[in-house]
């Protein structure tokens, strides 16, 4: 007979209650976390939940939407817009924002409901990324969401991996919660910090010939290992889900690069500022790392001009980001 483990860890609500947050923010974050438990159930069901494959539609990014993109988006949108706390939502999967059907909401929530969609059908990690802003007075439009990253009240992600983990910041460090088998978010990583140095980089190497010279030089230095100027060997990872690559960096350090490349020179990068770059940058900076467009300029300082604008992303272990900046001459 196995003794029933009595977990003495605190839950999400207890952690948030102790964080002295603006009124209503704790409840809002608990609502986001609860919606992600519902997303987790559909992700886990896979083919059995009718959640694999394409939906037959494309999003505003002109990307094929997977069924799970749409299902996840609907779960978050429906549950958040039903809350009196919410003034409006914006999503990677919706052309424009959706104002709440009621007045008086204090918060705007932006999200990538299912990051890493290309991983769904191969049962590889996927996640949800979210960002919370204060709602301005007046009618809610796309322009209401165009606030720079340093105005975020909270940001986080849920990684649907071997464990289901919520990693969250409200501006006072980064905490990690693991979903228990009975559906509770339990505090398992109270103070996540990114190591300043690393021997691990994440980039999609198939794009190598398209990168700017500085990025090519940096990655070549990593690949030369001890035989090159870096004097140490590097490891490479690429999960093709930003949530999973960033989580690895949160757990053991590293750098993640999705830089500008010359395939579409007028496009700053692949990733989106408002619901990928900004939330991940808030988390990374709060964990002691750096998150930049080029190794130097902070993503959180970018002034948004469009809801779905893209940004180059170079983030992770602070000292390694400085080396990337020096290598790229910025
Ligand atoms: P999908 O959601 O379309 O799979 O894109 C995921 C993503 O936005 C980000 O999570 C990954 O880091 C990056 O794209 C992977 O891009 P590549 O498929 O070009 O490597």
Tab-separated table of C-alpha atoms and ligand atoms in Angstrom:
chain	number	residue	atom	x	y	z
A	1	UNK	CA	0.000	0.000	0.000
A	2	UNK	CA	1.693	3.290	-1.109
A	3	UNK	CA	1.277	6.032	1.485
A	4	UNK	CA	-0.733	8.915	-0.029
A	5	UNK	CA	1.688	11.785	-0.507
A	6	UNK	CA	0.340	14.890	1.229
A	7	UNK	CA	1.800	17.686	-0.785
A	8	UNK	CA	2.775	20.597	1.457
A	9	UNK	CA	3.390	22.958	-1.466
A	10	UNK	CA	1.184	26.062	-1.701
A	11	UNK	CA	-1.232	26.459	-4.594
A	12	UNK	CA	-1.531	29.247	-7.140
A	13	UNK	CA	-4.269	31.131	-5.292
A	14	UNK	CA	-2.237	31.196	-2.062
A	15	UNK	CA	0.851	32.372	-3.924
A	16	UNK	CA	-1.072	35.150	-5.668
A	17	UNK	CA	-2.804	36.265	-2.471
A	18	UNK	CA	0.620	36.924	-0.997
A	19	UNK	CA	1.775	39.008	-3.954
A	20	UNK	CA	-0.124	42.255	-3.136
A	21	UNK	CA	-1.424	42.608	-6.714
A	22	UNK	CA	-3.801	45.202	-8.180
A	23	UNK	CA	-7.391	44.340	-7.292
A	24	UNK	CA	-8.758	41.603	-9.512
A	25	UNK	CA	-5.438	40.516	-11.036
A	26	UNK	CA	-5.157	37.397	-8.851
A	27	UNK	CA	-8.629	36.283	-9.914
A	28	UNK	CA	-7.820	36.981	-13.547
A	29	UNK	CA	-4.616	34.917	-13.454
A	30	UNK	CA	-6.460	32.078	-11.730
A	31	UNK	CA	-9.013	32.225	-14.571
A	32	UNK	CA	-6.292	32.060	-17.239
A	33	UNK	CA	-4.698	29.109	-15.428
A	34	UNK	CA	-8.064	27.349	-15.216
A	35	UNK	CA	-8.708	27.843	-18.947
A	36	UNK	CA	-5.301	26.298	-19.627
A	37	UNK	CA	-6.319	23.217	-17.616
A	38	UNK	CA	-9.198	22.878	-20.096
A	39	UNK	CA	-6.758	23.290	-23.000
A	40	UNK	CA	-4.524	20.643	-21.432
A	41	UNK	CA	-7.425	18.164	-21.468
A	42	UNK	CA	-7.916	18.642	-25.230
A	43	UNK	CA	-4.154	18.522	-25.941
A	44	UNK	CA	-3.900	15.259	-23.976
A	45	UNK	CA	-6.836	13.795	-25.874
A	46	UNK	CA	-5.149	14.321	-29.240
A	47	UNK	CA	-6.772	12.149	-31.890
A	48	UNK	CA	-9.271	10.876	-29.319
A	49	UNK	CA	-10.472	14.460	-28.782
A	50	UNK	CA	-10.570	15.197	-32.482
A	51	UNK	CA	-7.809	17.688	-31.821
A	52	UNK	CA	-5.267	16.714	-34.492
A	53	UNK	CA	-4.847	17.991	-38.000
A	54	UNK	CA	-5.691	21.190	-39.819
A	55	UNK	CA	-8.828	23.209	-39.246
A	56	UNK	CA	-9.079	24.144	-42.921
A	57	UNK	CA	-8.677	27.862	-42.213
A	58	UNK	CA	-5.762	30.322	-42.089
A	59	UNK	CA	-5.166	33.082	-39.536
A	60	UNK	CA	-4.244	36.717	-40.001
A	61	UNK	CA	-0.601	35.634	-40.213
A	62	UNK	CA	-1.595	33.621	-43.292
A	63	UNK	CA	-0.659	30.487	-41.355
A	64	UNK	CA	-2.683	27.293	-41.571
A	65	UNK	CA	-4.706	26.951	-38.343
A	66	UNK	CA	-4.642	23.570	-36.645
A	67	UNK	CA	-7.876	22.371	-35.041
A	68	UNK	CA	-6.208	22.797	-31.669
A	69	UNK	CA	-5.293	26.424	-32.439
A	70	UNK	CA	-8.999	27.167	-32.901
A	71	UNK	CA	-10.180	25.048	-29.942
A	72	UNK	CA	-7.606	26.627	-27.611
A	73	UNK	CA	-8.417	30.111	-28.833
A	74	UNK	CA	-12.134	29.543	-28.240
A	75	UNK	CA	-11.566	28.209	-24.713
A	76	UNK	CA	-9.530	31.254	-23.689
A	77	UNK	CA	-11.701	33.797	-25.518
A	78	UNK	CA	-15.012	32.436	-24.206
A	79	UNK	CA	-13.879	32.104	-20.597
A	80	UNK	CA	-12.082	35.450	-20.435
A	81	UNK	CA	-14.803	37.508	-22.137
A	82	UNK	CA	-17.338	36.040	-19.701
A	83	UNK	CA	-15.413	37.591	-16.800
A	84	UNK	CA	-16.369	41.079	-15.531
A	85	UNK	CA	-12.627	41.626	-14.943
A	86	UNK	CA	-11.838	41.577	-18.668
A	87	UNK	CA	-12.307	44.541	-21.026
A	88	UNK	CA	-11.045	42.732	-24.117
A	89	UNK	CA	-8.797	40.034	-25.553
A	90	UNK	CA	-6.405	39.773	-28.508
A	91	UNK	CA	-5.003	36.586	-29.986
A	92	UNK	CA	-2.581	35.339	-32.603
A	93	UNK	CA	-5.550	33.475	-34.042
A	94	UNK	CA	-7.919	36.446	-34.428
A	95	UNK	CA	-7.522	39.292	-36.932
A	96	UNK	CA	-8.701	41.946	-34.492
A	97	UNK	CA	-9.210	42.242	-30.756
A	98	UNK	CA	-12.508	41.217	-29.160
A	99	UNK	CA	-13.965	43.747	-26.716
A	100	UNK	CA	-15.932	42.299	-23.802
A	101	UNK	CA	-19.761	42.382	-24.099
A	102	UNK	CA	-19.891	44.283	-20.799
A	103	UNK	CA	-18.320	47.503	-19.515
A	104	UNK	CA	-16.153	47.997	-16.457
A	105	UNK	CA	-13.443	45.419	-17.164
A	106	UNK	CA	-10.008	46.456	-15.861
A	107	UNK	CA	-7.738	44.158	-17.856
A	108	UNK	CA	-6.737	43.343	-21.416
A	109	UNK	CA	-5.420	39.839	-22.101
A	110	UNK	CA	-3.325	38.904	-25.123
A	111	UNK	CA	-2.372	35.340	-25.958
A	112	UNK	CA	-0.936	32.849	-28.339
A	113	UNK	CA	-3.409	30.128	-27.428
A	114	UNK	CA	-1.341	27.279	-28.762
A	115	UNK	CA	2.285	28.044	-29.479
A	116	UNK	CA	4.150	25.389	-31.444
A	117	UNK	CA	1.172	24.178	-33.457
A	118	UNK	CA	3.428	22.329	-35.874
A	119	UNK	CA	4.249	20.026	-32.940
A	120	UNK	CA	0.651	18.959	-32.289
A	121	UNK	CA	0.453	16.112	-34.777
A	122	UNK	CA	3.830	14.670	-33.722
A	123	UNK	CA	3.011	14.753	-29.989
A	124	UNK	CA	5.845	17.184	-29.249
A	125	UNK	CA	5.557	19.998	-26.658
A	126	UNK	CA	3.156	22.899	-27.208
A	127	UNK	CA	2.119	25.759	-24.948
A	128	UNK	CA	-0.030	28.805	-24.241
A	129	UNK	CA	1.552	32.254	-23.846
A	130	UNK	CA	-0.323	35.152	-22.220
A	131	UNK	CA	0.192	38.814	-21.358
A	132	UNK	CA	-1.946	41.127	-19.179
A	133	UNK	CA	-2.262	44.903	-19.630
A	134	UNK	CA	-4.392	47.510	-17.901
A	135	UNK	CA	-7.466	48.458	-19.927
A	136	UNK	CA	-7.534	52.158	-20.876
A	137	UNK	CA	-10.689	54.247	-20.452
A	138	UNK	CA	-13.172	54.270	-23.319
A	139	UNK	CA	-14.019	51.854	-26.105
A	140	UNK	CA	-11.660	48.923	-26.571
A	141	UNK	CA	-10.046	48.730	-30.016
A	142	UNK	CA	-6.844	47.202	-31.375
A	143	UNK	CA	-5.110	50.463	-30.445
A	144	UNK	CA	-5.976	49.858	-26.760
A	145	UNK	CA	-3.555	46.913	-26.781
A	146	UNK	CA	-0.605	48.801	-28.310
A	147	UNK	CA	1.215	49.330	-25.005
A	148	UNK	CA	4.931	48.699	-24.707
A	149	UNK	CA	6.109	45.587	-22.935
A	150	UNK	CA	7.138	47.366	-19.760
A	151	UNK	CA	3.468	48.193	-19.121
A	152	UNK	CA	2.568	44.501	-18.675
A	153	UNK	CA	0.952	43.740	-15.302
A	154	UNK	CA	1.621	40.008	-15.662
A	155	UNK	CA	2.881	37.494	-18.191
A	156	UNK	CA	3.274	33.763	-18.327
A	157	UNK	CA	3.088	30.551	-20.215
A	158	UNK	CA	1.708	27.056	-19.737
A	159	UNK	CA	3.850	24.266	-21.180
A	160	UNK	CA	1.919	21.124	-22.118
A	161	UNK	CA	4.837	18.737	-21.888
A	162	UNK	CA	5.731	15.719	-19.801
A	163	UNK	CA	4.575	17.852	-16.901
A	164	UNK	CA	2.041	20.622	-17.329
A	165	UNK	CA	3.701	23.738	-15.921
A	166	UNK	CA	2.592	27.333	-15.450
A	167	UNK	CA	5.441	29.864	-15.295
A	168	UNK	CA	4.324	33.328	-14.234
A	169	UNK	CA	5.562	36.795	-13.354
A	170	UNK	CA	3.712	39.786	-11.923
A	171	UNK	CA	6.861	41.889	-11.807
A	172	UNK	CA	8.402	40.450	-8.672
A	173	UNK	CA	10.411	37.489	-9.923
A	174	UNK	CA	9.275	34.318	-11.682
A	175	UNK	CA	7.429	31.372	-10.131
A	176	UNK	CA	6.679	27.946	-11.568
A	177	UNK	CA	3.654	25.758	-10.796
A	178	UNK	CA	3.095	22.136	-11.707
A	179	UNK	CA	-0.405	20.794	-12.396
A	180	UNK	CA	-1.155	17.980	-9.966
A	181	UNK	CA	-3.040	14.863	-10.975
A	182	UNK	CA	-6.101	16.225	-9.191
A	183	UNK	CA	-5.975	19.496	-11.107
A	184	UNK	CA	-4.245	21.878	-8.690
A	185	UNK	CA	-1.475	24.289	-9.678
A	186	UNK	CA	1.158	23.661	-6.974
A	187	UNK	CA	4.206	25.896	-6.458
A	188	UNK	CA	7.224	23.818	-7.409
A	189	UNK	CA	9.703	26.476	-8.599
A	190	UNK	CA	9.347	29.497	-6.264
A	191	UNK	CA	12.123	31.690	-7.657
A	192	UNK	CA	13.316	30.838	-11.168
A	193	UNK	CA	16.634	32.392	-12.217
A	194	UNK	CA	18.400	32.048	-15.577
A	195	UNK	CA	22.126	31.277	-15.255
A	196	UNK	CA	24.253	34.125	-16.633
A	197	UNK	CA	26.483	31.826	-18.709
A	198	UNK	CA	25.643	28.891	-20.942
A	199	UNK	CA	26.927	26.300	-23.379
A	200	UNK	CA	23.597	25.777	-25.134
A	201	UNK	CA	21.973	27.655	-28.004
A	202	UNK	CA	18.634	27.251	-29.757
A	203	UNK	CA	18.105	28.313	-33.359
A	204	UNK	CA	16.621	26.746	-36.494
A	205	UNK	CA	19.869	25.867	-38.282
A	206	UNK	CA	18.067	25.261	-41.586
A	207	UNK	CA	17.852	29.040	-41.972
A	208	UNK	CA	21.600	29.555	-41.561
A	209	UNK	CA	22.316	30.858	-45.061
A	210	UNK	CA	19.632	33.528	-44.638
A	211	UNK	CA	20.883	35.096	-41.388
A	212	UNK	CA	22.736	38.398	-41.115
A	213	UNK	CA	26.500	37.976	-40.991
A	214	UNK	CA	26.760	38.707	-37.245
A	215	UNK	CA	24.425	35.846	-36.349
A	216	UNK	CA	26.281	33.524	-38.738
A	217	UNK	CA	29.566	34.468	-37.064
A	218	UNK	CA	28.162	33.891	-33.568
A	219	UNK	CA	26.709	30.464	-34.401
A	220	UNK	CA	29.879	29.445	-36.263
A	221	UNK	CA	31.823	30.253	-33.086
A	222	UNK	CA	29.553	27.961	-31.076
A	223	UNK	CA	29.959	25.161	-33.634
A	224	UNK	CA	33.777	25.456	-33.590
A	225	UNK	CA	33.691	24.531	-29.886
A	226	UNK	CA	37.002	24.132	-28.086
A	227	UNK	CA	38.848	24.326	-31.396
A	228	UNK	CA	37.523	27.850	-31.919
A	229	UNK	CA	37.703	31.212	-30.169
A	230	UNK	CA	35.033	30.355	-27.620
A	231	UNK	CA	37.274	27.712	-26.069
A	232	UNK	CA	34.319	25.517	-25.053
A	233	UNK	CA	31.927	23.113	-26.720
A	234	UNK	CA	28.261	24.040	-27.174
A	235	UNK	CA	25.083	21.987	-27.342
A	236	UNK	CA	22.172	22.849	-29.633
A	237	UNK	CA	18.447	22.360	-29.139
A	238	UNK	CA	15.419	23.418	-31.247
A	239	UNK	CA	11.959	22.268	-30.126
A	240	UNK	CA	10.107	24.501	-32.649
A	241	UNK	CA	7.857	25.677	-29.813
A	242	UNK	CA	9.091	28.907	-28.228
A	243	UNK	CA	7.433	27.958	-24.922
A	244	UNK	CA	9.501	24.762	-24.663
A	245	UNK	CA	12.767	26.424	-25.711
A	246	UNK	CA	12.242	29.315	-23.284
A	247	UNK	CA	11.293	26.900	-20.488
A	248	UNK	CA	14.547	25.009	-20.985
A	249	UNK	CA	16.413	28.308	-20.694
A	250	UNK	CA	14.450	29.118	-17.516
A	251	UNK	CA	15.468	25.747	-16.086
A	252	UNK	CA	19.126	25.431	-17.172
A	253	UNK	CA	20.156	28.584	-19.028
A	254	UNK	CA	20.828	29.016	-22.734
A	255	UNK	CA	20.061	31.383	-25.576
A	256	UNK	CA	17.190	31.342	-28.089
A	257	UNK	CA	17.443	33.100	-31.430
A	258	UNK	CA	14.804	33.724	-34.048
A	259	UNK	CA	16.577	36.622	-35.798
A	260	UNK	CA	15.779	38.651	-38.872
A	261	UNK	CA	16.713	36.837	-42.046
A	262	UNK	CA	16.815	37.739	-45.701
A	263	UNK	CA	14.032	35.423	-46.848
A	264	UNK	CA	11.537	38.255	-46.328
A	265	UNK	CA	13.790	41.278	-45.681
A	266	UNK	CA	10.873	43.601	-44.906
A	267	UNK	CA	9.731	41.289	-42.096
A	268	UNK	CA	11.624	41.950	-38.830
A	269	UNK	CA	11.316	38.304	-37.798
A	270	UNK	CA	8.864	35.419	-37.437
A	271	UNK	CA	7.726	35.851	-33.846
A	272	UNK	CA	5.040	38.278	-32.771
A	273	UNK	CA	5.804	41.141	-30.383
A	274	UNK	CA	2.584	41.476	-28.413
A	275	UNK	CA	1.833	37.875	-27.448
A	276	UNK	CA	5.188	36.110	-27.844
A	277	UNK	CA	8.045	38.612	-27.610
A	278	UNK	CA	6.694	40.829	-24.830
A	279	UNK	CA	5.420	38.157	-22.389
A	280	UNK	CA	8.517	36.003	-22.844
A	281	UNK	CA	10.760	39.066	-22.437
A	282	UNK	CA	9.022	40.088	-19.201
A	283	UNK	CA	9.595	36.571	-17.838
A	284	UNK	CA	13.210	36.365	-19.017
A	285	UNK	CA	14.174	39.783	-17.594
A	286	UNK	CA	12.402	38.988	-14.307
A	287	UNK	CA	14.468	35.778	-14.139
A	288	UNK	CA	17.723	37.711	-14.598
A	289	UNK	CA	18.170	37.101	-18.315
A	290	UNK	CA	18.105	39.468	-21.292
A	291	UNK	CA	15.624	39.615	-24.167
A	292	UNK	CA	16.551	41.695	-27.183
A	293	UNK	CA	15.887	42.280	-30.858
A	294	UNK	CA	19.579	42.193	-31.754
A	295	UNK	CA	21.561	41.247	-28.670
A	296	UNK	CA	21.365	44.779	-27.236
A	297	UNK	CA	18.024	46.606	-27.744
A	298	UNK	CA	15.450	45.317	-25.233
A	299	UNK	CA	12.234	43.934	-26.717
A	300	UNK	CA	10.305	45.434	-23.793
A	301	UNK	CA	11.321	48.895	-25.045
A	302	UNK	CA	9.851	48.372	-28.532
A	303	UNK	CA	6.918	50.733	-29.157
A	304	UNK	CA	4.098	48.668	-30.701
A	305	UNK	CA	2.452	49.956	-33.878
A	306	UNK	CA	0.360	46.952	-34.949
A	307	UNK	CA	-1.393	44.182	-33.043
A	308	UNK	CA	0.342	41.395	-34.986
A	309	UNK	CA	3.660	43.033	-35.649
A	310	UNK	CA	6.684	40.780	-35.671
A	311	UNK	CA	10.002	41.171	-33.912
A	312	UNK	CA	13.403	39.498	-34.087
A	313	UNK	CA	14.124	37.667	-30.828
A	314	UNK	CA	17.495	36.970	-29.202
A	315	UNK	CA	17.033	36.091	-25.513
A	316	UNK	CA	18.466	34.110	-22.622
A	317	UNK	CA	21.555	33.974	-20.395
A	318	UNK	CA	22.691	37.574	-19.845
A	319	UNK	CA	26.439	37.141	-20.408
A	320	UNK	CA	25.886	35.101	-23.587
A	321	UNK	CA	23.491	37.744	-24.939
A	322	UNK	CA	26.271	40.318	-24.417
A	323	UNK	CA	28.636	38.112	-26.436
A	324	UNK	CA	26.045	37.894	-29.218
A	325	UNK	CA	25.696	41.699	-29.191
A	326	UNK	CA	29.481	42.155	-29.400
A	327	UNK	CA	29.728	39.563	-32.180
A	328	UNK	CA	26.947	41.246	-34.137
A	329	UNK	CA	28.588	44.604	-33.610
A	330	UNK	CA	25.660	46.259	-31.804
B	1	LIG	P1	3.859	27.392	-34.940
B	1	LIG	O1	2.950	27.754	-33.801
B	1	LIG	O2	3.338	27.794	-36.279
B	1	LIG	O3	4.338	25.975	-34.878
B	1	LIG	O4	5.158	28.317	-34.764
B	1	LIG	C1	5.829	28.235	-33.543
B	1	LIG	C2	6.742	29.439	-33.466
B	1	LIG	O5	5.984	30.607	-33.572
B	1	LIG	C3	7.565	29.428	-32.189
B	1	LIG	O6	6.905	28.868	-31.108
B	1	LIG	C4	8.800	28.622	-32.568
B	1	LIG	O7	9.949	28.980	-31.817
B	1	LIG	C5	8.974	28.975	-34.043
B	1	LIG	O8	7.685	29.377	-34.534
B	1	LIG	C6	9.443	27.801	-34.853
B	1	LIG	O9	9.618	28.273	-36.173
B	1	LIG	P2	10.230	27.291	-37.266
B	1	LIG	O10	9.146	26.263	-37.526
B	1	LIG	O11	10.503	28.194	-38.442
B	1	LIG	O12	11.469	26.680	-36.694
